[in-house]
mmCIF file of C-alpha atoms in Angstrom:
data_model
loop_
_atom_site.group_PDB
_atom_site.id
_atom_site.type_symbol
_atom_site.label_atom_id
_atom_site.label_comp_id
_atom_site.label_asym_id
_atom_site.label_seq_id
_atom_site.Cartn_x
_atom_site.Cartn_y
_atom_site.Cartn_z
ATOM 1 C CA UNK R 1 42.647 4.819 12.121
ATOM 2 C CA UNK R 2 39.172 5.326 10.681
ATOM 3 C CA UNK R 3 40.656 6.925 7.557
ATOM 4 C CA UNK R 4 43.241 4.157 7.018
ATOM 5 C CA UNK R 5 40.746 1.283 6.600
ATOM 6 C CA UNK R 6 39.633 0.607 3.021
ATOM 7 C CA UNK R 7 35.896 1.230 2.494
ATOM 8 C CA UNK R 8 35.123 -2.354 1.409
ATOM 9 C CA UNK R 9 37.028 -3.838 4.341
ATOM 10 C CA UNK R 10 35.345 -1.400 6.723
ATOM 11 C CA UNK R 11 31.862 -2.435 5.549
ATOM 12 C CA UNK R 12 32.696 -6.139 5.939
ATOM 13 C CA UNK R 13 33.701 -5.417 9.532
ATOM 14 C CA UNK R 14 30.831 -3.129 10.470
ATOM 15 C CA UNK R 15 28.080 -5.248 8.924
ATOM 16 C CA UNK R 16 28.897 -8.024 11.410
ATOM 17 C CA UNK R 17 28.245 -5.796 14.410
ATOM 18 C CA UNK R 18 25.113 -5.648 16.540
ATOM 19 C CA UNK R 19 22.714 -2.714 16.106
ATOM 20 C CA UNK R 20 23.676 -1.131 19.437
ATOM 21 C CA UNK R 21 27.377 -1.165 18.511
ATOM 22 C CA UNK R 22 26.618 0.288 15.082
ATOM 23 C CA UNK R 23 24.757 3.182 16.695
ATOM 24 C CA UNK R 24 27.912 3.966 18.671
ATOM 25 C CA UNK R 25 30.073 3.562 15.553
ATOM 26 C CA UNK R 26 28.073 6.283 13.774
ATOM 27 C CA UNK R 27 29.724 8.783 16.127
ATOM 28 C CA UNK R 28 33.288 7.872 15.091
ATOM 29 C CA UNK R 29 33.432 10.108 12.016
ATOM 30 C CA UNK R 30 31.309 11.473 9.162
ATOM 31 C CA UNK R 31 32.313 8.717 6.713
ATOM 32 C CA UNK R 32 31.285 5.961 9.157
ATOM 33 C CA UNK R 33 28.002 7.742 9.824
ATOM 34 C CA UNK R 34 27.356 8.070 6.084
ATOM 35 C CA UNK R 35 28.068 4.365 5.495
ATOM 36 C CA UNK R 36 25.997 3.019 8.406
ATOM 37 C CA UNK R 37 22.973 5.199 7.567
ATOM 38 C CA UNK R 38 23.061 4.460 3.821
ATOM 39 C CA UNK R 39 20.074 2.451 2.449
ATOM 40 C CA UNK R 40 22.388 -0.161 0.918
ATOM 41 C CA UNK R 41 24.187 -0.863 4.189
ATOM 42 C CA UNK R 42 20.903 -0.994 6.141
ATOM 43 C CA UNK R 43 19.486 -3.533 3.688
ATOM 44 C CA UNK R 44 22.599 -5.725 3.685
ATOM 45 C CA UNK R 45 22.728 -5.644 7.481
ATOM 46 C CA UNK R 46 19.025 -6.608 7.592
ATOM 47 C CA UNK R 47 19.634 -9.583 5.287
ATOM 48 C CA UNK R 48 22.565 -10.669 7.429
ATOM 49 C CA UNK R 49 20.426 -10.446 10.586
ATOM 50 C CA UNK R 50 17.744 -12.648 9.003
ATOM 51 C CA UNK R 51 20.307 -15.199 7.843
ATOM 52 C CA UNK R 52 22.018 -15.329 11.238
ATOM 53 C CA UNK R 53 18.703 -16.248 12.871
ATOM 54 C CA UNK R 54 17.611 -18.538 10.008
ATOM 55 C CA UNK R 55 20.758 -20.671 10.147
ATOM 56 C CA UNK R 56 21.113 -20.648 13.907
ATOM 57 C CA UNK R 57 20.962 -24.333 14.918
ATOM 58 C CA UNK R 58 19.459 -23.466 18.296
ATOM 59 C CA UNK R 59 16.873 -20.893 17.195
ATOM 60 C CA UNK R 60 13.535 -21.191 15.391
ATOM 61 C CA UNK R 61 12.617 -17.502 15.425
ATOM 62 C CA UNK R 62 13.125 -14.278 17.321
ATOM 63 C CA UNK R 63 9.733 -12.901 18.394
ATOM 64 C CA UNK R 64 8.357 -9.764 20.021
ATOM 65 C CA UNK R 65 5.454 -9.119 22.397
ATOM 66 C CA UNK R 66 4.109 -6.646 24.923
ATOM 67 C CA UNK R 67 4.536 -7.653 28.571
ATOM 68 C CA UNK R 68 1.597 -8.771 30.651
ATOM 69 C CA UNK R 69 -0.296 -5.945 32.365
ATOM 70 C CA UNK R 70 0.474 -7.573 35.687
ATOM 71 C CA UNK R 71 4.171 -7.712 34.815
ATOM 72 C CA UNK R 72 6.764 -5.403 36.292
ATOM 73 C CA UNK R 73 8.490 -5.135 32.906
ATOM 74 C CA UNK R 74 6.371 -2.142 31.821
ATOM 75 C CA UNK R 75 4.283 0.656 33.269
ATOM 76 C CA UNK R 76 0.614 0.866 32.265
ATOM 77 C CA UNK R 77 -1.596 3.903 32.544
ATOM 78 C CA UNK R 78 -3.804 2.917 29.632
ATOM 79 C CA UNK R 79 -4.126 0.495 26.795
ATOM 80 C CA UNK R 80 -1.430 -0.730 24.416
ATOM 81 C CA UNK R 81 -1.860 -3.180 21.556
ATOM 82 C CA UNK R 82 0.776 -4.698 19.306
ATOM 83 C CA UNK R 83 -0.284 -4.386 15.648
ATOM 84 C CA UNK R 84 2.676 -6.251 14.167
ATOM 85 C CA UNK R 85 6.361 -6.227 13.294
ATOM 86 C CA UNK R 86 8.350 -6.370 10.066
ATOM 87 C CA UNK R 87 12.068 -5.900 9.305
ATOM 88 C CA UNK R 88 12.734 -4.663 12.838
ATOM 89 C CA UNK R 89 9.938 -2.080 12.815
ATOM 90 C CA UNK R 90 7.165 -2.499 15.394
ATOM 91 C CA UNK R 91 3.670 -1.002 15.084
ATOM 92 C CA UNK R 92 1.689 -0.274 18.268
ATOM 93 C CA UNK R 93 -1.675 1.292 19.137
ATOM 94 C CA UNK R 94 -1.357 3.393 22.285
ATOM 95 C CA UNK R 95 -4.427 4.713 24.101
ATOM 96 C CA UNK R 96 -3.666 6.792 27.177
ATOM 97 C CA UNK R 97 -5.351 10.207 27.223
ATOM 98 C CA UNK R 98 -5.904 9.817 23.480
ATOM 99 C CA UNK R 99 -5.216 7.095 20.923
ATOM 100 C CA UNK R 100 -2.011 7.111 18.891
ATOM 101 C CA UNK R 101 -0.698 4.855 16.165
ATOM 102 C CA UNK R 102 3.079 4.482 16.445
ATOM 103 C CA UNK R 103 5.781 2.767 14.407
ATOM 104 C CA UNK R 104 9.204 2.412 15.972
ATOM 105 C CA UNK R 105 12.493 0.574 15.926
ATOM 106 C CA UNK R 106 13.037 -0.568 19.539
ATOM 107 C CA UNK R 107 16.813 -0.882 19.093
ATOM 108 C CA UNK R 108 17.536 2.474 17.444
ATOM 109 C CA UNK R 109 14.803 4.057 19.626
ATOM 110 C CA UNK R 110 13.243 5.942 16.724
ATOM 111 C CA UNK R 111 9.486 6.533 16.949
ATOM 112 C CA UNK R 112 7.099 7.884 14.351
ATOM 113 C CA UNK R 113 3.449 8.791 14.927
ATOM 114 C CA UNK R 114 1.051 7.910 12.098
ATOM 115 C CA UNK R 115 -2.373 9.261 11.217
ATOM 116 C CA UNK R 116 -5.333 7.455 12.733
ATOM 117 C CA UNK R 117 -7.820 5.767 10.367
ATOM 118 C CA UNK R 118 -11.037 7.608 9.548
ATOM 119 C CA UNK R 119 -13.094 4.760 11.065
ATOM 120 C CA UNK R 120 -11.173 4.752 14.368
ATOM 121 C CA UNK R 121 -14.360 5.251 16.435
ATOM 122 C CA UNK R 122 -15.836 1.920 15.296
ATOM 123 C CA UNK R 123 -15.012 -1.389 17.032
ATOM 124 C CA UNK R 124 -11.601 -2.679 15.882
ATOM 125 C CA UNK R 125 -11.985 -6.305 14.785
ATOM 126 C CA UNK R 126 -8.548 -7.062 13.340
ATOM 127 C CA UNK R 127 -5.203 -5.481 12.619
ATOM 128 C CA UNK R 128 -1.862 -6.159 10.978
ATOM 129 C CA UNK R 129 1.464 -4.716 9.815
ATOM 130 C CA UNK R 130 3.895 -5.866 7.140
ATOM 131 C CA UNK R 131 6.263 -5.075 4.289
ATOM 132 C CA UNK R 132 5.027 -4.699 0.699
ATOM 133 C CA UNK R 133 7.937 -5.805 -1.471
ATOM 134 C CA UNK R 134 6.329 -4.598 -4.723
ATOM 135 C CA UNK R 135 6.238 -0.979 -3.508
ATOM 136 C CA UNK R 136 9.161 -1.114 -1.053
ATOM 137 C CA UNK R 137 6.790 0.164 1.622
ATOM 138 C CA UNK R 138 5.326 -0.784 4.998
ATOM 139 C CA UNK R 139 1.578 -1.244 5.350
ATOM 140 C CA UNK R 140 -0.725 -0.907 8.382
ATOM 141 C CA UNK R 141 -4.052 -2.765 8.072
ATOM 142 C CA UNK R 142 -7.137 -2.133 10.217
ATOM 143 C CA UNK R 143 -10.483 -3.934 10.031
ATOM 144 C CA UNK R 144 -13.434 -2.259 11.756
ATOM 145 C CA UNK R 145 -17.037 -3.332 12.269
ATOM 146 C CA UNK R 146 -19.517 -1.782 9.795
ATOM 147 C CA UNK R 147 -22.456 -4.061 10.586
ATOM 148 C CA UNK R 148 -23.317 -7.604 11.580
ATOM 149 C CA UNK R 149 -20.654 -9.922 10.115
ATOM 150 C CA UNK R 150 -19.368 -7.007 8.014
ATOM 151 C CA UNK R 151 -15.810 -5.694 8.313
ATOM 152 C CA UNK R 152 -14.443 -2.666 6.477
ATOM 153 C CA UNK R 153 -10.691 -2.665 5.789
ATOM 154 C CA UNK R 154 -8.513 0.441 5.683
ATOM 155 C CA UNK R 155 -4.798 0.450 4.882
ATOM 156 C CA UNK R 156 -2.045 3.016 5.354
ATOM 157 C CA UNK R 157 1.392 3.040 3.759
ATOM 158 C CA UNK R 158 4.271 4.623 5.661
ATOM 159 C CA UNK R 159 5.425 6.463 2.543
ATOM 160 C CA UNK R 160 2.101 8.259 2.082
ATOM 161 C CA UNK R 161 0.796 8.301 5.690
ATOM 162 C CA UNK R 162 -2.695 8.312 4.142
ATOM 163 C CA UNK R 163 -5.524 5.893 4.935
ATOM 164 C CA UNK R 164 -7.778 4.447 2.242
ATOM 165 C CA UNK R 165 -10.545 1.849 2.178
ATOM 166 C CA UNK R 166 -9.627 -1.318 0.255
ATOM 167 C CA UNK R 167 -12.816 -3.316 0.680
ATOM 168 C CA UNK R 168 -15.314 -5.055 2.926
ATOM 169 C CA UNK R 169 -15.640 -8.713 3.903
ATOM 170 C CA UNK R 170 -18.546 -10.550 5.535
ATOM 171 C CA UNK R 171 -16.779 -12.516 8.243
ATOM 172 C CA UNK R 172 -16.699 -12.708 12.024
ATOM 173 C CA UNK R 173 -13.065 -12.481 13.128
ATOM 174 C CA UNK R 174 -12.012 -15.082 15.675
ATOM 175 C CA UNK R 175 -8.404 -13.867 15.816
ATOM 176 C CA UNK R 176 -7.481 -10.182 15.813
ATOM 177 C CA UNK R 177 -3.736 -10.053 15.170
ATOM 178 C CA UNK R 178 -2.830 -10.641 11.530
ATOM 179 C CA UNK R 179 -0.074 -13.244 11.174
ATOM 180 C CA UNK R 180 2.447 -12.167 8.523
ATOM 181 C CA UNK R 181 3.578 -14.951 6.196
ATOM 182 C CA UNK R 182 4.563 -14.970 2.514
ATOM 183 C CA UNK R 183 3.739 -11.286 2.054
ATOM 184 C CA UNK R 184 0.181 -11.606 3.414
ATOM 185 C CA UNK R 185 -1.651 -11.205 6.732
ATOM 186 C CA UNK R 186 -3.765 -14.111 7.997
ATOM 187 C CA UNK R 187 -6.727 -14.498 10.370
ATOM 188 C CA UNK R 188 -9.156 -17.223 11.474
ATOM 189 C CA UNK R 189 -12.762 -16.166 10.742
ATOM 190 C CA UNK R 190 -16.320 -17.515 10.598
ATOM 191 C CA UNK R 191 -18.477 -17.015 7.531
ATOM 192 C CA UNK R 192 -22.234 -16.389 7.495
ATOM 193 C CA UNK R 193 -22.854 -20.153 7.790
ATOM 194 C CA UNK R 194 -20.689 -20.326 10.943
ATOM 195 C CA UNK R 195 -17.982 -22.194 9.064
ATOM 196 C CA UNK R 196 -14.432 -21.549 10.318
ATOM 197 C CA UNK R 197 -12.022 -20.372 7.637
ATOM 198 C CA UNK R 198 -8.484 -19.043 7.312
ATOM 199 C CA UNK R 199 -8.349 -15.904 5.163
ATOM 200 C CA UNK R 200 -5.419 -13.815 3.965
ATOM 201 C CA UNK R 201 -4.888 -10.248 2.773
ATOM 202 C CA UNK R 202 -2.066 -9.948 0.222
ATOM 203 C CA UNK R 203 -0.220 -6.683 0.926
ATOM 204 C CA UNK R 204 1.034 -6.276 -2.658
ATOM 205 C CA UNK R 205 -2.052 -7.395 -4.610
ATOM 206 C CA UNK R 206 -4.499 -5.958 -2.041
ATOM 207 C CA UNK R 207 -6.619 -9.097 -2.357
ATOM 208 C CA UNK R 208 -8.469 -11.272 0.143
ATOM 209 C CA UNK R 209 -8.565 -15.025 -0.358
ATOM 210 C CA UNK R 210 -9.321 -18.199 1.554
ATOM 211 C CA UNK R 211 -6.388 -20.379 2.584
ATOM 212 C CA UNK R 212 -7.096 -24.143 2.420
ATOM 213 C CA UNK R 213 -7.133 -25.946 5.747
ATOM 214 C CA UNK R 214 -5.919 -29.491 6.458
ATOM 215 C CA UNK R 215 -8.108 -32.284 5.120
ATOM 216 C CA UNK R 216 -7.524 -34.788 7.839
ATOM 217 C CA UNK R 217 -9.836 -36.583 10.244
ATOM 218 C CA UNK R 218 -7.605 -35.524 13.131
ATOM 219 C CA UNK R 219 -7.815 -31.818 12.280
ATOM 220 C CA UNK R 220 -10.266 -29.720 14.262
ATOM 221 C CA UNK R 221 -10.547 -25.926 14.414
ATOM 222 C CA UNK R 222 -11.897 -24.746 17.770
ATOM 223 C CA UNK R 223 -12.838 -21.343 19.171
ATOM 224 C CA UNK R 224 -9.459 -21.352 20.920
ATOM 225 C CA UNK R 225 -7.411 -22.092 17.796
ATOM 226 C CA UNK R 226 -4.989 -19.478 16.554
ATOM 227 C CA UNK R 227 -2.452 -18.939 13.780
ATOM 228 C CA UNK R 228 1.306 -18.616 13.990
ATOM 229 C CA UNK R 229 4.521 -19.273 12.112
ATOM 230 C CA UNK R 230 7.024 -22.087 12.515
ATOM 231 C CA UNK R 231 10.151 -22.280 10.373
ATOM 232 C CA UNK R 232 8.753 -19.384 8.282
ATOM 233 C CA UNK R 233 5.654 -21.469 7.487
ATOM 234 C CA UNK R 234 2.055 -20.712 8.427
ATOM 235 C CA UNK R 235 0.705 -22.967 11.160
ATOM 236 C CA UNK R 236 -2.584 -23.576 12.969
ATOM 237 C CA UNK R 237 -2.379 -24.240 16.692
ATOM 238 C CA UNK R 238 -5.474 -26.083 17.940
ATOM 239 C CA UNK R 239 -6.360 -25.748 21.606
ATOM 240 C CA UNK R 240 -9.123 -27.195 23.718
ATOM 241 C CA UNK R 241 -12.036 -24.787 24.241
ATOM 242 C CA UNK R 242 -12.178 -25.618 27.967
ATOM 243 C CA UNK R 243 -8.521 -26.167 28.912
ATOM 244 C CA UNK R 244 -5.679 -23.855 27.788
ATOM 245 C CA UNK R 245 -3.494 -26.661 26.446
ATOM 246 C CA UNK R 246 -2.276 -27.194 22.909
ATOM 247 C CA UNK R 247 -3.751 -30.254 21.231
ATOM 248 C CA UNK R 248 -2.179 -30.208 17.761
ATOM 249 C CA UNK R 249 0.045 -28.015 15.629
ATOM 250 C CA UNK R 250 -0.489 -28.135 11.867
ATOM 251 C CA UNK R 251 2.246 -26.777 9.592
ATOM 252 C CA UNK R 252 1.706 -25.722 5.949
ATOM 253 C CA UNK R 253 5.082 -26.652 4.437
ATOM 254 C CA UNK R 254 4.271 -25.144 1.012
ATOM 255 C CA UNK R 255 2.299 -21.921 1.131
ATOM 256 C CA UNK R 256 -1.328 -22.164 -0.047
ATOM 257 C CA UNK R 257 -0.943 -25.859 -0.968
ATOM 258 C CA UNK R 258 -3.617 -27.926 0.795
ATOM 259 C CA UNK R 259 -1.701 -31.198 0.465
ATOM 260 C CA UNK R 260 1.343 -29.747 2.238
ATOM 261 C CA UNK R 261 -0.340 -29.499 5.669
ATOM 262 C CA UNK R 262 1.445 -31.695 8.185
ATOM 263 C CA UNK R 263 0.744 -32.304 11.856
ATOM 264 C CA UNK R 264 3.834 -31.875 13.989
ATOM 265 C CA UNK R 265 4.665 -34.742 16.278
ATOM 266 C CA UNK R 266 4.348 -34.042 19.988
ATOM 267 C CA UNK R 267 7.981 -35.094 20.263
ATOM 268 C CA UNK R 268 9.189 -33.183 17.206
ATOM 269 C CA UNK R 269 12.684 -31.742 17.229
ATOM 270 C CA UNK R 270 11.716 -28.060 17.356
ATOM 271 C CA UNK R 271 14.163 -25.231 17.843
ATOM 272 C CA UNK R 272 13.472 -22.714 20.574
ATOM 273 C CA UNK R 273 12.148 -19.160 20.303
ATOM 274 C CA UNK R 274 13.632 -15.997 21.754
ATOM 275 C CA UNK R 275 10.780 -13.814 23.021
ATOM 276 C CA UNK R 276 11.565 -10.088 23.317
ATOM 277 C CA UNK R 277 9.372 -7.923 25.549
ATOM 278 C CA UNK R 278 8.936 -4.172 25.099
ATOM 279 C CA UNK R 279 9.219 -1.757 28.006
ATOM 280 C CA UNK R 280 6.567 0.975 28.232
ATOM 281 C CA UNK R 281 7.184 4.219 30.183
ATOM 282 C CA UNK R 282 4.458 6.570 31.348
ATOM 283 C CA UNK R 283 4.974 9.576 29.105
ATOM 284 C CA UNK R 284 5.512 7.952 25.679
ATOM 285 C CA UNK R 285 8.422 10.324 25.008
ATOM 286 C CA UNK R 286 10.091 7.055 24.152
ATOM 287 C CA UNK R 287 8.269 3.940 25.140
ATOM 288 C CA UNK R 288 10.813 1.235 24.351
ATOM 289 C CA UNK R 289 13.383 1.502 27.101
ATOM 290 C CA UNK R 290 14.654 -2.031 26.821
ATOM 291 C CA UNK R 291 14.201 -5.369 25.125
ATOM 292 C CA UNK R 292 14.720 -8.460 27.218
ATOM 293 C CA UNK R 293 14.505 -12.048 26.094
ATOM 294 C CA UNK R 294 14.574 -15.670 27.050
ATOM 295 C CA UNK R 295 14.367 -19.000 25.290
ATOM 296 C CA UNK R 296 11.013 -20.753 25.248
ATOM 297 C CA UNK R 297 9.806 -24.038 23.768
ATOM 298 C CA UNK R 298 6.158 -23.227 24.540
ATOM 299 C CA UNK R 299 4.201 -23.407 21.262
ATOM 300 C CA UNK R 300 1.943 -20.557 22.427
ATOM 301 C CA UNK R 301 4.802 -18.218 21.500
ATOM 302 C CA UNK R 302 4.560 -19.241 17.841
ATOM 303 C CA UNK R 303 1.649 -16.847 17.401
ATOM 304 C CA UNK R 304 3.855 -13.886 18.375
ATOM 305 C CA UNK R 305 5.105 -11.794 15.483
ATOM 306 C CA UNK R 306 8.611 -12.478 14.193
ATOM 307 C CA UNK R 307 11.206 -9.834 15.056
ATOM 308 C CA UNK R 308 14.628 -9.155 13.529
ATOM 309 C CA UNK R 309 17.328 -6.799 14.788
ATOM 310 C CA UNK R 310 17.769 -4.034 12.226
ATOM 311 C CA UNK R 311 18.725 -0.423 11.521
ATOM 312 C CA UNK R 312 15.554 0.231 9.502
ATOM 313 C CA UNK R 313 14.116 3.649 10.364
ATOM 314 C CA UNK R 314 10.382 4.427 10.528
ATOM 315 C CA UNK R 315 11.186 7.961 9.319
ATOM 316 C CA UNK R 316 12.939 6.917 6.108
ATOM 317 C CA UNK R 317 9.637 5.496 4.848
ATOM 318 C CA UNK R 318 8.195 9.019 4.711
ATOM 319 C CA UNK R 319 7.686 10.695 1.298
ATOM 320 C CA UNK R 320 11.024 11.350 -0.359
ATOM 321 C CA UNK R 321 12.799 8.730 1.746
ATOM 322 C CA UNK R 322 14.211 5.359 0.798
ATOM 323 C CA UNK R 323 13.813 2.259 2.923
ATOM 324 C CA UNK R 324 14.988 -1.084 1.656
ATOM 325 C CA UNK R 325 13.664 -4.298 3.162
ATOM 326 C CA UNK R 326 13.124 -7.986 2.503
ATOM 327 C CA UNK R 327 10.154 -9.036 4.654
#
């Protein structure tokens, strides 16, 4: 039966399947395996996955997070930290007996260990992970403390697996996890005058710049404010410094355009988020045993990194490989 289906028809059928079913389909025959593992098919399936979520009338975004340490969802013998996610790949710092930097696809269960940055012994102030469309590559970003209000940035590309310093900035980081939006990572910082700013690091241009904040009497950035994404737009979630409740959510409808900031109504018609949690076993032989999810309307989940179901492999980004992506 596998040989009797025309190749074009077969691809139209397979591309509609979930990742777990596609993994099983790879075992049918050599031609199916060749098709499903081809860069073109992986990219088209990734685009379809994004579009299915984007045009889902009930869903704002699919997001990913580590479970709480008190949760029974995972086992903790040390420290884990989520660096970020892009195109279905998830980057994690794992510190058990020793520290490891890992990139994996939690659905295909592929894991790749990366080199640690040369400045790993210094305090880690910020981090991030994303896709560089100009180089068709995935980038890990680490910011470490070099002095008072001085942060040194190192980046690693998955294709090279080599760290290099890209610059230093004189900010105090108020948020650690870089929020990926429009090809850049974003953080809330304080400058040397104690002024709160939103800065970005463009993954393609390798440039830092300040992102304009809302000019509105009702806007206030507090020590408890954080960044997130809503409807693929950057947003600032303002919380009270003394009570863990959300005051306002500001949405930048057009990227890097000050006039496009808009405060969401408390009774806005917002779609829900699916939050996926990663399971963590003791031995790290494979630390993503399952992904579970539920719908949530809590705006605190907007700061979680966006996740998409994909076949993208962390190994195909190694030198000599080919890894197509869109985010």
